[in-house]
GROMACS .gro file of C-alpha atoms in nm:
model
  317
    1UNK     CA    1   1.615   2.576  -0.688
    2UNK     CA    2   1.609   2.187  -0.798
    3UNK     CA    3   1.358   2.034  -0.979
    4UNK     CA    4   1.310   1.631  -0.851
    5UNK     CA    5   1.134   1.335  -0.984
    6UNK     CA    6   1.071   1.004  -0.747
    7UNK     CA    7   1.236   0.682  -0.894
    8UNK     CA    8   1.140   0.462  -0.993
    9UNK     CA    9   0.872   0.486  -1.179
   10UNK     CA   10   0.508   0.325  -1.114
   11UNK     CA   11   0.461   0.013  -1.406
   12UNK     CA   12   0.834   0.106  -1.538
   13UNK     CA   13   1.078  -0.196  -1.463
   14UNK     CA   14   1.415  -0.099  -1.314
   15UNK     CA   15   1.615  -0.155  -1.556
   16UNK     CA   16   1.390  -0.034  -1.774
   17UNK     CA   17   1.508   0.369  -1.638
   18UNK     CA   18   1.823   0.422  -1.761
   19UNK     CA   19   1.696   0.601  -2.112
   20UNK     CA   20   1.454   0.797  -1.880
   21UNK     CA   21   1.725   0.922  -1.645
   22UNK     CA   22   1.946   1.004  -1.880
   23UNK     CA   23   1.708   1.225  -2.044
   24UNK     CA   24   1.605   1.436  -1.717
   25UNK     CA   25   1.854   1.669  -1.699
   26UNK     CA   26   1.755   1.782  -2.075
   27UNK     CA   27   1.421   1.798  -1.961
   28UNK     CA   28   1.523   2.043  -1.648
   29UNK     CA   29   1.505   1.803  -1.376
   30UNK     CA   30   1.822   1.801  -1.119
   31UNK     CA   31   1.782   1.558  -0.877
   32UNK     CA   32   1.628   1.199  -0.843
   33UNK     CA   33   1.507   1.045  -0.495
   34UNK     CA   34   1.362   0.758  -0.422
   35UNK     CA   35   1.102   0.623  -0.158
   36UNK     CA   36   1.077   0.334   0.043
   37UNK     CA   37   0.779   0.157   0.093
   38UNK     CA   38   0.648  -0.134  -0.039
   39UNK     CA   39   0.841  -0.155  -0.341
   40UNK     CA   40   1.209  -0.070  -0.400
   41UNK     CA   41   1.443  -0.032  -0.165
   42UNK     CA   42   1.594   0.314  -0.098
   43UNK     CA   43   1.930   0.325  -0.248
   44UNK     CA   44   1.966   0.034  -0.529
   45UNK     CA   45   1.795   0.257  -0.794
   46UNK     CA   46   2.011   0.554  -0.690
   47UNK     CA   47   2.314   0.375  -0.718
   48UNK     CA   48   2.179   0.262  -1.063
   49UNK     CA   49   2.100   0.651  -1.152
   50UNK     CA   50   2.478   0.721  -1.042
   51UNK     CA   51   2.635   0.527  -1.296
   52UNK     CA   52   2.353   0.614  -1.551
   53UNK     CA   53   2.353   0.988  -1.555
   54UNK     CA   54   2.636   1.194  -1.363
   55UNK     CA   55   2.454   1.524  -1.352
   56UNK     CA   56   2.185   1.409  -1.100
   57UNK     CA   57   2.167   1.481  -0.723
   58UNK     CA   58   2.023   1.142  -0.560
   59UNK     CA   59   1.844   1.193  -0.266
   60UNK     CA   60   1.651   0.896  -0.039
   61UNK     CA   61   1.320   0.994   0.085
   62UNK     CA   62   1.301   0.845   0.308
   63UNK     CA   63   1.529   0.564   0.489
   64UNK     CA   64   1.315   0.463   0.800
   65UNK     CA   65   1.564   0.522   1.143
   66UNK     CA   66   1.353   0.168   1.266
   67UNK     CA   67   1.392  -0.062   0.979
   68UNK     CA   68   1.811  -0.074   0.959
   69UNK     CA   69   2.037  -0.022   1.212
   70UNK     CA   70   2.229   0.344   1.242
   71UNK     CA   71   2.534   0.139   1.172
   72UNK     CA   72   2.407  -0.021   0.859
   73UNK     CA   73   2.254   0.288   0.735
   74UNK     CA   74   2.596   0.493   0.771
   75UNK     CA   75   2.780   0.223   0.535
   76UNK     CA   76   2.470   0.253   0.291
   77UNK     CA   77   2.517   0.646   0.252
   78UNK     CA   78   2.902   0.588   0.264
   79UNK     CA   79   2.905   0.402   0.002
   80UNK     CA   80   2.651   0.623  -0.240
   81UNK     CA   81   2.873   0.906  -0.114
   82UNK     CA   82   3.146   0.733  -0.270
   83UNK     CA   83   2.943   0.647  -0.587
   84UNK     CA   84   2.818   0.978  -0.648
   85UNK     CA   85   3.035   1.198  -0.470
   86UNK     CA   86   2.924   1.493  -0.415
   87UNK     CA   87   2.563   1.444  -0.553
   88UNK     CA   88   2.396   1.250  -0.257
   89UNK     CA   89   2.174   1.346   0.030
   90UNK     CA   90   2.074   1.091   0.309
   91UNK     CA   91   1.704   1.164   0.373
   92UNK     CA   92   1.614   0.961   0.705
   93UNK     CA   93   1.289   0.988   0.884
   94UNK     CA   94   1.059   0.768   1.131
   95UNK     CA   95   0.829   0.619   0.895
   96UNK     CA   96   0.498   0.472   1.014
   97UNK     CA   97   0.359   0.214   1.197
   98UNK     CA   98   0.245   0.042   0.893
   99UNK     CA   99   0.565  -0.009   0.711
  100UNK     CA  100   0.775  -0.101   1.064
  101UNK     CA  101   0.527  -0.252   1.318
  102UNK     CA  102   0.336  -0.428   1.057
  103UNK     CA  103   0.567  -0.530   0.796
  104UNK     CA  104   0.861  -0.549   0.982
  105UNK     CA  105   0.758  -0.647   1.310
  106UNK     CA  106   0.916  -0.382   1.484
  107UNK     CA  107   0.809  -0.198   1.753
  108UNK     CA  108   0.751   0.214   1.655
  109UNK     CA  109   0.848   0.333   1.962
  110UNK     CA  110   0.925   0.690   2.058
  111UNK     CA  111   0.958   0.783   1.674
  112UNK     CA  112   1.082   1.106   1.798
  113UNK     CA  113   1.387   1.030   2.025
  114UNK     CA  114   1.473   0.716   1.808
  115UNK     CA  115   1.523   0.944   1.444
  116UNK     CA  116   1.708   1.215   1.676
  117UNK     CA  117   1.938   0.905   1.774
  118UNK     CA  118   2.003   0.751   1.407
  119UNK     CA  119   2.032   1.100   1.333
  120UNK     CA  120   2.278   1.235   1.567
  121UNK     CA  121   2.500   0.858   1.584
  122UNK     CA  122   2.501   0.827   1.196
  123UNK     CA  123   2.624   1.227   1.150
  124UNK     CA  124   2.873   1.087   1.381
  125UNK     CA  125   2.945   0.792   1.193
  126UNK     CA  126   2.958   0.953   0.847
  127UNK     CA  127   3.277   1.224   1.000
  128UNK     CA  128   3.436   0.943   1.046
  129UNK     CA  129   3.428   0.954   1.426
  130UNK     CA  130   3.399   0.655   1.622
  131UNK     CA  131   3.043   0.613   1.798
  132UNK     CA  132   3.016   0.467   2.119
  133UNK     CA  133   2.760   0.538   2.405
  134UNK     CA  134   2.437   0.512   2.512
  135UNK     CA  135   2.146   0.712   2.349
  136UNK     CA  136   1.810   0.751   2.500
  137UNK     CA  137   1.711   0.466   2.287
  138UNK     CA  138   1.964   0.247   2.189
  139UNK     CA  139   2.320   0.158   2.280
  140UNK     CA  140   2.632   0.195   2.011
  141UNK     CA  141   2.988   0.023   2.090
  142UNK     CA  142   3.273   0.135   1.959
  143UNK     CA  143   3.131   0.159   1.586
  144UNK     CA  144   3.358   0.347   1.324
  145UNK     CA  145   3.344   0.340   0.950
  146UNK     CA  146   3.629   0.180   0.758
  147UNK     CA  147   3.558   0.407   0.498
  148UNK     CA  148   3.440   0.750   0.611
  149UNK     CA  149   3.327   1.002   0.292
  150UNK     CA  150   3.637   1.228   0.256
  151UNK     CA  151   3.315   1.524   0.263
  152UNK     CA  152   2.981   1.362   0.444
  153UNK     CA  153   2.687   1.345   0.215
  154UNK     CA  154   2.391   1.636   0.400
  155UNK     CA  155   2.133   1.430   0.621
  156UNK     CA  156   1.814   1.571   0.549
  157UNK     CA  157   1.506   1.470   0.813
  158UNK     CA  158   1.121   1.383   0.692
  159UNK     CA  159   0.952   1.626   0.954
  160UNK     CA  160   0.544   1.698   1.017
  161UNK     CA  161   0.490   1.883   1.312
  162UNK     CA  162   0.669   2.159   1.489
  163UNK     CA  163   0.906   1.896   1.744
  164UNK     CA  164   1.056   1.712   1.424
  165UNK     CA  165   1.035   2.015   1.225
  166UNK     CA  166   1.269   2.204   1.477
  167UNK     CA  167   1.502   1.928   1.500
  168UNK     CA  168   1.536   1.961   1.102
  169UNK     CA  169   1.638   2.272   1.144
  170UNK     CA  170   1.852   2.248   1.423
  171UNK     CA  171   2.039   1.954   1.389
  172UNK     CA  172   2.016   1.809   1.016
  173UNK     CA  173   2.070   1.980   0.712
  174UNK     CA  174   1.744   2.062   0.556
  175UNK     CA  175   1.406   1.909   0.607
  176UNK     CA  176   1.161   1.677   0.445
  177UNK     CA  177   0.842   1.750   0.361
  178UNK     CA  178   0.498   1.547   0.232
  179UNK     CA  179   0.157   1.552   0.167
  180UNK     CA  180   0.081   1.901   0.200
  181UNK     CA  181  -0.062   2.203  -0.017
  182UNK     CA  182   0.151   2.461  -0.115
  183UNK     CA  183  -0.008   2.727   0.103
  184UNK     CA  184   0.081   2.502   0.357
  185UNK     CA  185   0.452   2.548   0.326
  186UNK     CA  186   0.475   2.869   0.520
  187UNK     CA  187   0.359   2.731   0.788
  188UNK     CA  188   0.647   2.430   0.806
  189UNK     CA  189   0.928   2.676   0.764
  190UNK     CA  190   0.833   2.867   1.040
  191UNK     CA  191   0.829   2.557   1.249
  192UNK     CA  192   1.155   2.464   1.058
  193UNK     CA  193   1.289   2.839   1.216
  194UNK     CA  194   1.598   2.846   1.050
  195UNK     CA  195   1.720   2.894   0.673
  196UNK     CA  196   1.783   2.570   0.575
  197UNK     CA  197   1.681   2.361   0.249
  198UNK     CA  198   1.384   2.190   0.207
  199UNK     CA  199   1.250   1.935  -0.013
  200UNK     CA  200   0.899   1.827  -0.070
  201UNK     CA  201   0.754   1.522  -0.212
  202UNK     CA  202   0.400   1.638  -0.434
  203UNK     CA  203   0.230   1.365  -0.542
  204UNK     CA  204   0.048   1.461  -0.922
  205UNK     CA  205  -0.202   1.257  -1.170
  206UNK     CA  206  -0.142   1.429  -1.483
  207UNK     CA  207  -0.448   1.388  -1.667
  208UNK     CA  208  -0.786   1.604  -1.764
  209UNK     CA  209  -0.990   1.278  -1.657
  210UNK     CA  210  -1.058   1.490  -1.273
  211UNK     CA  211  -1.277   1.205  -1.177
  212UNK     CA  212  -0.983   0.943  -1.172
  213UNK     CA  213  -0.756   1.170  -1.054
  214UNK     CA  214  -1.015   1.229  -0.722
  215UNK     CA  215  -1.099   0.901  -0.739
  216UNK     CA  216  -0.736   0.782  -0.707
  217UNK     CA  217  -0.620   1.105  -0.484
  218UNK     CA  218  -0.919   0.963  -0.248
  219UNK     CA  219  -0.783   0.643  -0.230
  220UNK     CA  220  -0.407   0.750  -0.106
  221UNK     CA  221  -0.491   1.039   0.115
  222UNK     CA  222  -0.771   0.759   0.325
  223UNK     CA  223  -0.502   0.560   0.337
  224UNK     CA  224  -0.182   0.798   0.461
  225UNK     CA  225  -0.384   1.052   0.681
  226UNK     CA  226  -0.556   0.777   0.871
  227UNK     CA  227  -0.214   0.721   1.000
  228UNK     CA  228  -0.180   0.899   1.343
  229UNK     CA  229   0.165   1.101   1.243
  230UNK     CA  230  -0.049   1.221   0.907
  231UNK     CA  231  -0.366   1.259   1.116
  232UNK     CA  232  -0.173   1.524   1.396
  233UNK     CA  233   0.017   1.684   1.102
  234UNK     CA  234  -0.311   1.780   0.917
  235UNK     CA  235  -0.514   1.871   1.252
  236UNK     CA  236  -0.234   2.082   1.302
  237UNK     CA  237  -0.211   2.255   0.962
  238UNK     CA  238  -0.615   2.332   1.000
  239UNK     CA  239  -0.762   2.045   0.812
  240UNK     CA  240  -0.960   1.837   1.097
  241UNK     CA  241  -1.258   1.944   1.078
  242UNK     CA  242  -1.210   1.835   0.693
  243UNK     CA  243  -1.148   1.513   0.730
  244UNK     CA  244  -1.323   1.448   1.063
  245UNK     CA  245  -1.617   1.268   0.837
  246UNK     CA  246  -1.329   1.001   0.716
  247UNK     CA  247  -1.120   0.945   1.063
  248UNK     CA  248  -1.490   0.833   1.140
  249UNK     CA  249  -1.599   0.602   0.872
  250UNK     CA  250  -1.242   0.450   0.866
  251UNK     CA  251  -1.233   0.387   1.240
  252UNK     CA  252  -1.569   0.227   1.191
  253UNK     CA  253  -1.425   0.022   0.910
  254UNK     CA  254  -1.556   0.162   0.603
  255UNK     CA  255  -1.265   0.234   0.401
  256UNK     CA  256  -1.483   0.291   0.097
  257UNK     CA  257  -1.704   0.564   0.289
  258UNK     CA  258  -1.358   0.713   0.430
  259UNK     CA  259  -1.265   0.801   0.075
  260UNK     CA  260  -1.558   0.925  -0.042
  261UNK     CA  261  -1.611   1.156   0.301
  262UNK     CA  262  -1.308   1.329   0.170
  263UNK     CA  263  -1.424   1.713   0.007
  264UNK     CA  264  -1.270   1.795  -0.331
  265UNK     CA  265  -1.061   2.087  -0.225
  266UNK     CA  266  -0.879   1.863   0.000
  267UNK     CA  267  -0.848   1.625  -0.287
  268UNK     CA  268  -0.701   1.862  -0.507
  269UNK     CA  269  -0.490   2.072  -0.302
  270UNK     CA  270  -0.312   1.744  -0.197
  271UNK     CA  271  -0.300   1.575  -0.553
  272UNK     CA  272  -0.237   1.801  -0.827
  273UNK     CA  273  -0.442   1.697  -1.158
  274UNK     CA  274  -0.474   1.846  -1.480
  275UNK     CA  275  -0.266   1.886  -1.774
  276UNK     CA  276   0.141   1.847  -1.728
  277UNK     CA  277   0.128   2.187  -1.784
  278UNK     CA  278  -0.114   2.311  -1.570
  279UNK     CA  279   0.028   2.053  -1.287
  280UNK     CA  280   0.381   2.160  -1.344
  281UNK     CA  281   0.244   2.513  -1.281
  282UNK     CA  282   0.091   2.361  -0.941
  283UNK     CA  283   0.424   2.256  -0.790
  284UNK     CA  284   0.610   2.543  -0.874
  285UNK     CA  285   0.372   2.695  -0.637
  286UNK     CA  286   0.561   2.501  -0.393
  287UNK     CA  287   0.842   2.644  -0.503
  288UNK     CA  288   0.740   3.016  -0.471
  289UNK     CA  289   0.606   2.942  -0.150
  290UNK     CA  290   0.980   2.844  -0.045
  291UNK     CA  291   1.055   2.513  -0.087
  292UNK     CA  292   1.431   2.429  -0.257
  293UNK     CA  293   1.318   2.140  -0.391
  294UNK     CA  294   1.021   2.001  -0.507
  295UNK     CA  295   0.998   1.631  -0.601
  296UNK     CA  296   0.732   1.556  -0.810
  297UNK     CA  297   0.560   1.170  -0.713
  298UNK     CA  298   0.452   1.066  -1.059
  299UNK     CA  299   0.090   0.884  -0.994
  300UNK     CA  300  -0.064   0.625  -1.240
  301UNK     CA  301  -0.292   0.778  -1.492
  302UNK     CA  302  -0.475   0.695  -1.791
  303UNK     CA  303  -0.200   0.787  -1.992
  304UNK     CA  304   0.070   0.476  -2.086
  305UNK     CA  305   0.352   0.753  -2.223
  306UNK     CA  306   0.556   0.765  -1.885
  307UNK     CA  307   0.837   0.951  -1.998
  308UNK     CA  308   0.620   1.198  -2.225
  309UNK     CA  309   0.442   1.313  -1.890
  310UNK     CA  310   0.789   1.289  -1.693
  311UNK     CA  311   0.926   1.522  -1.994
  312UNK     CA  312   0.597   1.778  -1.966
  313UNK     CA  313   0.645   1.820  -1.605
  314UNK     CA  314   1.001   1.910  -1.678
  315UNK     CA  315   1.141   2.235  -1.564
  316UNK     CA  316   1.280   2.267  -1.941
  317UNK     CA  317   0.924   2.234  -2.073
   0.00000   0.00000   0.00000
């Protein structure tokens, strides 16, 4: 089983994480992924954890299939193969229509058929075969890699619902999971239907101060499960009738009311609070409920000592 942490840090500059990662693996973490949002991209500050500390797998979670092009994305996890061989995992997934329509200006069409296409052309790509044909949503000619990975890095897939979560299973190697309680896992893997690994992004506010962790935890899960993709994937796991108060006030435009219609239990079954102790006790929940690898989203909390809470919520702890 690993034991992740998402880089970088929230409030910790860049540069500013090379004494953190090189304590991790002391503190019983394995692997370090990163996210791409609104901040970082996806594979500088793995290719800085490379260099920095040699004993940690580097996984992206995710690299949107809309945002680069399948070529472009093969020579990116090329060339952190060849960085950190053996230690990296290409997480790709279809992102939302936040990050491309609205910041990017791209259309997010047919998420599903255009990550089975990245998927499939940059597996392709990363043998070192040469790709060239037409996919149901794009056309490739007559791409090959100068510099194929002597072993491709694994090509793991963000997944919610049972479509994605079956092409996971069937044609990447592991799957992707996020925002979702523990007791929810079960139900992914069955959806998954084959033995594969999975990784899971938990997002915790370490601190005994529950009314900014809720307060906070309210804040992200308005904003996320609003999202159609989030708002299907928790209708399907049961939780609609949960959250049908704050689809309502935030399609009537009060985002403030959508957070606060959100009930505690679904607050803190999707952001783990407490002590480091008690949260690290929370995610390796996930873990006995059969994820391989749970990667722990550090939130802001009251709490300035960043790498005291990162070293708490340590396996090694």
């Amino acid at each position: 089983m690993g034991w992740g942490l998402t880089i970088p840090q929230i409030g910790l500059a860049l540069l500013d994480h090379e004494d953190l990662a090189k304590q991790l693996p002391g503190w019983g973490y394995t692997d370090a992924w990163s996210a791409e949002t609104s901040g970082t991209d996806a594979f500088v500050p793995l290719a800085l954890t490379a260099t920095w500390e040699p004993r940690l797998r580097l996984g992206t979670a995710i690299v949107p299939v809309y945002t680069r092009g399948p070529a472009l994305i093969a020579m990116s996890a090329a060339t952190m193969a060849a960085t950190a061989p053996g230690r990296f995992v290409l997480g790709l997934g279809a992102s939302s229509p936040v990050i491309v329509g609205n910041w990017n200006g791209i259309d997010f069409d047919e998420p599903y058929r255009k990550t089975r296409d990245v998927l499939r052309i940059v597996k392709q790509a990363l043998a070192g075969e040469r790709v060239d044909g037409t996919f149901d949503t794009l056309t490739i000619k007559r791409f090959k890699l100068e510099q194929a990975p002597a072993t491709p890095p694994p090509i793991m897939l963000a997944a919610l619902r049972p479509q994605m979560l079956r092409l996971a299973g069937q044609e990447a190697d592991g799957a992707i999971l996020n925002w979702l309680a523990a007791y929810d896992v079960a139900q992914c893997l069955e959806a998954i239907g084959t033995q594969t690994e999975t990784a899971a992004r938990i997002f915790v506010c370490p601190t005994d101060d529950t009314e900014y962790a809720r307060n906070l935890g309210r804040t992200l899960i308005s904003t996320y499960l609003t999202v159609p993709a989030y708002a299907a994937f928790h209708d399907w796991l049961g939780r609609g009738d949960a959250l049908r108060r704050m689809h309502e006030a935030w399609a009537a435009g009060d985002r403030a009311g959508a957070a606060k219609a959100i009930p505690d239990q679904v607050v803190d079954d999707l952001v783990l609070h407490g002590t480091p102790e008690s949260v690290r006790g929370q995610v390796q929940a996930y873990a006995d409920a059969g994820v391989t690898t749970p990667v722990i989203a550090l939130l802001p909390t009251p709490d300035p000592d960043v790498a005291g809470i990162v070293r708490r919520l340590g396996r090694a702890s």
